[in-house]
JSON list of C-alpha atoms in Angstrom, two decimals:
[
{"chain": "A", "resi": 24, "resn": "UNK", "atom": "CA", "xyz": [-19.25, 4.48, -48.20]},
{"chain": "A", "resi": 25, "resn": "UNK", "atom": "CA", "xyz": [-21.25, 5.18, -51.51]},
{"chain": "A", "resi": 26, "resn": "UNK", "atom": "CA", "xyz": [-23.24, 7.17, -49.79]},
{"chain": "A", "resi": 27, "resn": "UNK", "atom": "CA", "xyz": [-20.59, 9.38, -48.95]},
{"chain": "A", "resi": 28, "resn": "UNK", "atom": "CA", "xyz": [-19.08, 10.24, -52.03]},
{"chain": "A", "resi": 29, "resn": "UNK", "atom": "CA", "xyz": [-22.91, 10.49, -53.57]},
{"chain": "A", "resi": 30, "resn": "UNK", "atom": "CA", "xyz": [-23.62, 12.81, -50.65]},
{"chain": "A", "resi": 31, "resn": "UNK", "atom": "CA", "xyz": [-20.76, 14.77, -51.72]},
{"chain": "A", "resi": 32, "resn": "UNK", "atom": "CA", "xyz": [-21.32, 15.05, -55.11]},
{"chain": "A", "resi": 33, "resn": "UNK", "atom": "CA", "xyz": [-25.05, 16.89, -54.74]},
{"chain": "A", "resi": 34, "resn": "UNK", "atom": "CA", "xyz": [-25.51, 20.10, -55.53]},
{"chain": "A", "resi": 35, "resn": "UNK", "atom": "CA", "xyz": [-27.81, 22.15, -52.98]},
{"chain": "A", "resi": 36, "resn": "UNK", "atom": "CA", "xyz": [-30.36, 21.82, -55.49]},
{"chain": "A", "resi": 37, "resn": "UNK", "atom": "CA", "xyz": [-30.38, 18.12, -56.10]},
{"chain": "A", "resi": 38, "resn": "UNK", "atom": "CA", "xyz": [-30.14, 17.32, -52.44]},
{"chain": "A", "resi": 39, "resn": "UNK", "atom": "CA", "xyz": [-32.99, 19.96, -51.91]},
{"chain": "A", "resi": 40, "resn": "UNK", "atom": "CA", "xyz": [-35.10, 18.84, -54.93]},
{"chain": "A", "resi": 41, "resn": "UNK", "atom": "CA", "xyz": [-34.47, 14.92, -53.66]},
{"chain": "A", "resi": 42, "resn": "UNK", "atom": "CA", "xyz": [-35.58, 15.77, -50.01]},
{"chain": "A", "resi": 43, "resn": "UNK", "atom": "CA", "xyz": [-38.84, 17.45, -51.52]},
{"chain": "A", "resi": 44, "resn": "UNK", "atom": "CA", "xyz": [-39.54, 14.04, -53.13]},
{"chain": "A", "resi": 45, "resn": "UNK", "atom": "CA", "xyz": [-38.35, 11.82, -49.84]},
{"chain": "A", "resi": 46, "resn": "UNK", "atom": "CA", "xyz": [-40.94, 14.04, -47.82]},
{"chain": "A", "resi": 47, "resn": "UNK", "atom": "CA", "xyz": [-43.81, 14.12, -50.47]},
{"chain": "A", "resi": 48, "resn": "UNK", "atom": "CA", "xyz": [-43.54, 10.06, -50.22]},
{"chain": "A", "resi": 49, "resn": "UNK", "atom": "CA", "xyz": [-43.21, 9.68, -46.82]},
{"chain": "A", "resi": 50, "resn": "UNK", "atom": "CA", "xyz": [-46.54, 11.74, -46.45]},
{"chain": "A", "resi": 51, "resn": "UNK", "atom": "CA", "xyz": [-48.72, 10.54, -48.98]},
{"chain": "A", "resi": 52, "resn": "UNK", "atom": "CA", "xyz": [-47.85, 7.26, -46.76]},
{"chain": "A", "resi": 53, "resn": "UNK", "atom": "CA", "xyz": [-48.83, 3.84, -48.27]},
{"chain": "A", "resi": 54, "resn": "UNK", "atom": "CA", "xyz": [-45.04, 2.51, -47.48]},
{"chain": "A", "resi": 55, "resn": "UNK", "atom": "CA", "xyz": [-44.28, -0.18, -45.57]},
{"chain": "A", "resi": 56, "resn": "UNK", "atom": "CA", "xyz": [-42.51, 0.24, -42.25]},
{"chain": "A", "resi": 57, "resn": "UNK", "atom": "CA", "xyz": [-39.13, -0.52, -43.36]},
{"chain": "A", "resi": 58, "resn": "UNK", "atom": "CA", "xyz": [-39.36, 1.63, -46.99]},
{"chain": "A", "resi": 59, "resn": "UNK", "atom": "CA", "xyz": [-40.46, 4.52, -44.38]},
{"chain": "A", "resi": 60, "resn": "UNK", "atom": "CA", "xyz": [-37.59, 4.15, -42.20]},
{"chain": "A", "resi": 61, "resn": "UNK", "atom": "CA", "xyz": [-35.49, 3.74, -45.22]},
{"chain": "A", "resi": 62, "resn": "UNK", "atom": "CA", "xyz": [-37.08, 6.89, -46.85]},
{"chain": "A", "resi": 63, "resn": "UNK", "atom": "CA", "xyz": [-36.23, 8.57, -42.95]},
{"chain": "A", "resi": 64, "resn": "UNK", "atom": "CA", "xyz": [-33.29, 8.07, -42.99]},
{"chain": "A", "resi": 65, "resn": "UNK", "atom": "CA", "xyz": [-32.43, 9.15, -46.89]},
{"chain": "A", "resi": 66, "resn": "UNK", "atom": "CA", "xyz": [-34.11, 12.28, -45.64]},
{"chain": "A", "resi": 67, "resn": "UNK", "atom": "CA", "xyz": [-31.79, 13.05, -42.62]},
{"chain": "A", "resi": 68, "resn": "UNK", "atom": "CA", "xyz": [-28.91, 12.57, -45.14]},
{"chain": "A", "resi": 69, "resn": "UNK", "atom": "CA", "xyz": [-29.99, 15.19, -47.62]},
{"chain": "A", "resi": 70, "resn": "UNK", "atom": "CA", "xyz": [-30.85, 17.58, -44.83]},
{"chain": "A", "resi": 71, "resn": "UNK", "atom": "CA", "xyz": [-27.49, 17.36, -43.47]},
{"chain": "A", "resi": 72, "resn": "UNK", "atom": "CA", "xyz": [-26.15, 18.00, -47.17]},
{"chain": "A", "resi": 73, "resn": "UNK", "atom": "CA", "xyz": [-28.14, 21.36, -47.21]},
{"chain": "A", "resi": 74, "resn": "UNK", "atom": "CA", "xyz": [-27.23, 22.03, -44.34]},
{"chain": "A", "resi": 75, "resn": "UNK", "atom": "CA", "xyz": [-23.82, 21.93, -44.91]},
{"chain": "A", "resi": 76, "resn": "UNK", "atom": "CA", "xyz": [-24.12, 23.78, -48.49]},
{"chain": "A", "resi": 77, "resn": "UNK", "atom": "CA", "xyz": [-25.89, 26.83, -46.79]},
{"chain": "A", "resi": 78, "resn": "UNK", "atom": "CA", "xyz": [-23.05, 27.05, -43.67]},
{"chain": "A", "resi": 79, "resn": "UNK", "atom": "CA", "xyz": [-20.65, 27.32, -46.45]},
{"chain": "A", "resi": 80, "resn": "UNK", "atom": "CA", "xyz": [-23.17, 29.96, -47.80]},
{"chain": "A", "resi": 81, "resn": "UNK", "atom": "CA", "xyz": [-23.49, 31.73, -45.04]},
{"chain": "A", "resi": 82, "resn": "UNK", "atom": "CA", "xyz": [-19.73, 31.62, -44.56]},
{"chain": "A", "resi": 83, "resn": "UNK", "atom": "CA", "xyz": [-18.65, 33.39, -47.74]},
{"chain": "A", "resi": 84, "resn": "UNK", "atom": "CA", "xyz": [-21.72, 35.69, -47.18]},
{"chain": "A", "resi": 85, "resn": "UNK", "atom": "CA", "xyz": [-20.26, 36.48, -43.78]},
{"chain": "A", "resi": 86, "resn": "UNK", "atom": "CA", "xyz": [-16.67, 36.95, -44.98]},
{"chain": "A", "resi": 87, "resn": "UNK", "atom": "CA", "xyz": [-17.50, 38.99, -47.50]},
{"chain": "A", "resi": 88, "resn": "UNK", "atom": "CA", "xyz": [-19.28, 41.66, -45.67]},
{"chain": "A", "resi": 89, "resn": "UNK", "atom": "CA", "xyz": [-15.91, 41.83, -43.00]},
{"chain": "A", "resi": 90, "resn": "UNK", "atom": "CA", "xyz": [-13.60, 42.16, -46.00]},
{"chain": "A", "resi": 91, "resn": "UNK", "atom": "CA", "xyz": [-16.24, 45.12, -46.96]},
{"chain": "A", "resi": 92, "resn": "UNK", "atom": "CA", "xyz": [-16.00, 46.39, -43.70]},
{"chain": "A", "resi": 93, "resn": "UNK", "atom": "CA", "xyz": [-12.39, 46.30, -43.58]},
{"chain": "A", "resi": 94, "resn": "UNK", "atom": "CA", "xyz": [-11.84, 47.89, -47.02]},
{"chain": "A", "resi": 95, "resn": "UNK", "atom": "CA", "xyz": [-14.80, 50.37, -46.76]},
{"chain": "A", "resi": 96, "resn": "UNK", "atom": "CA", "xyz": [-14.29, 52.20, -43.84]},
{"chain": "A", "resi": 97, "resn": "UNK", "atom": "CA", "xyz": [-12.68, 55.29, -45.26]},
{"chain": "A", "resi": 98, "resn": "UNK", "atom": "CA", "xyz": [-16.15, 57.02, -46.80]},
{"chain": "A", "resi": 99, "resn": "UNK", "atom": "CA", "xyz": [-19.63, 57.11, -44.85]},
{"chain": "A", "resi": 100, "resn": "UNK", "atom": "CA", "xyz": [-18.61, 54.27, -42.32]},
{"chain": "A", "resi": 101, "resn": "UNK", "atom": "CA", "xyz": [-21.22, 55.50, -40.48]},
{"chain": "A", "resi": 102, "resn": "UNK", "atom": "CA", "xyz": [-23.73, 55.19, -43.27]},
{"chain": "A", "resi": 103, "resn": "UNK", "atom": "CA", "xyz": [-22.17, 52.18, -45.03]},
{"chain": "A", "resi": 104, "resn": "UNK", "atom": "CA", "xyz": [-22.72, 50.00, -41.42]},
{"chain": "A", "resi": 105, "resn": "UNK", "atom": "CA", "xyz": [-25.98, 51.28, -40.31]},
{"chain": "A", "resi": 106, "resn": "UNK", "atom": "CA", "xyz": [-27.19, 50.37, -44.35]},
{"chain": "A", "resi": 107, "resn": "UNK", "atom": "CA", "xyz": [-26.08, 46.52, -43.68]},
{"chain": "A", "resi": 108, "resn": "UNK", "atom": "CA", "xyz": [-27.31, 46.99, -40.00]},
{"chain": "A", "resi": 109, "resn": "UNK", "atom": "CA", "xyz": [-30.90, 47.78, -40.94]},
{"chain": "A", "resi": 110, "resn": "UNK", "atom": "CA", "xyz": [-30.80, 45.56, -44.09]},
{"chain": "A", "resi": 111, "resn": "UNK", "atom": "CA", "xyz": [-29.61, 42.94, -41.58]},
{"chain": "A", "resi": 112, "resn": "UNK", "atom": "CA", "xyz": [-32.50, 43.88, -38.93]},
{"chain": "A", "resi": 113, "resn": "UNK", "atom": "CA", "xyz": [-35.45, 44.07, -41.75]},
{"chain": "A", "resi": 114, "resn": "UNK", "atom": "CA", "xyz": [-34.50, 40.57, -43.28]},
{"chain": "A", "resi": 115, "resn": "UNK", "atom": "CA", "xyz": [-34.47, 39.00, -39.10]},
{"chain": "A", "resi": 116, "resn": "UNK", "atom": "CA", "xyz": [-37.23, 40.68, -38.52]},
{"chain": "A", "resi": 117, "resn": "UNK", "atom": "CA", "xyz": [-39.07, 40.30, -41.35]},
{"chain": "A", "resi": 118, "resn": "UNK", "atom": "CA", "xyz": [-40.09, 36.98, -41.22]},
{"chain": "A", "resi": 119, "resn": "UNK", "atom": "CA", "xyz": [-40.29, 37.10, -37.64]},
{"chain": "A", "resi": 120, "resn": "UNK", "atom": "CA", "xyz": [-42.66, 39.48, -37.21]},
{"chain": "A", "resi": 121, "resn": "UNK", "atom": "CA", "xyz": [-45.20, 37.87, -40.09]},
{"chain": "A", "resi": 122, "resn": "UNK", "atom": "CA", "xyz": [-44.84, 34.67, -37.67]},
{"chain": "A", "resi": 123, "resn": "UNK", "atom": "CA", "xyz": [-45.58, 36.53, -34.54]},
{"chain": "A", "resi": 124, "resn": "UNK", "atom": "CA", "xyz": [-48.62, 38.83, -36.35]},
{"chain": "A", "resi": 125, "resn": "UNK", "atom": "CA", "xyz": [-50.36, 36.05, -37.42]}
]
């Protein structure tokens, strides 16, 4: 259960920064079969604990942007949506389309 309450205790950035290190090792190889699994499986932890810090993220993000929407509709609604709409599609896009070009 240690591992639990560590888990817990990471910030996105040490869980990040740790899983960066986990992965470096495990590729640079020259680990027995067990210190790899080992190494595996300290790796699916920390993903899960960035995972979870950036659906909290994205959470807040999201709420924000309807509490904007429901306190901002009085001037340029039009305008104020189709902003966040095309900020929204650029950022999607964006990467998407540098994947897909190249």
């Amino acid at each position: 259960m240690t591992g639990k309450v560590e888990e817990a205790a990471l910030s996105y950035e040490q869980a990040r920064d740790e899983l960066i290190e986990v992965v470096r090792r495990l590729e640079a190889g020259g680990t027995s079969l067990e210190e790899s699994l080992a190494l595996w499986e300290r790796g699916e932890q920390l993903a899960k604990v960035c995972r979870r810090w950036l659906e909290g993220a994205r959470a807040r993000l999201d709420a924000a942007l309807a509490e904007e929407e429901e306190g901002g509709g009085g001037s340029g609604d039009g305008n104020g949506q189709g902003e966040r709409a095309g900020a929204r599609g650029a950022e999607a896009g964006g990467p998407e389309g540098a994947a897909s070009g190249g």
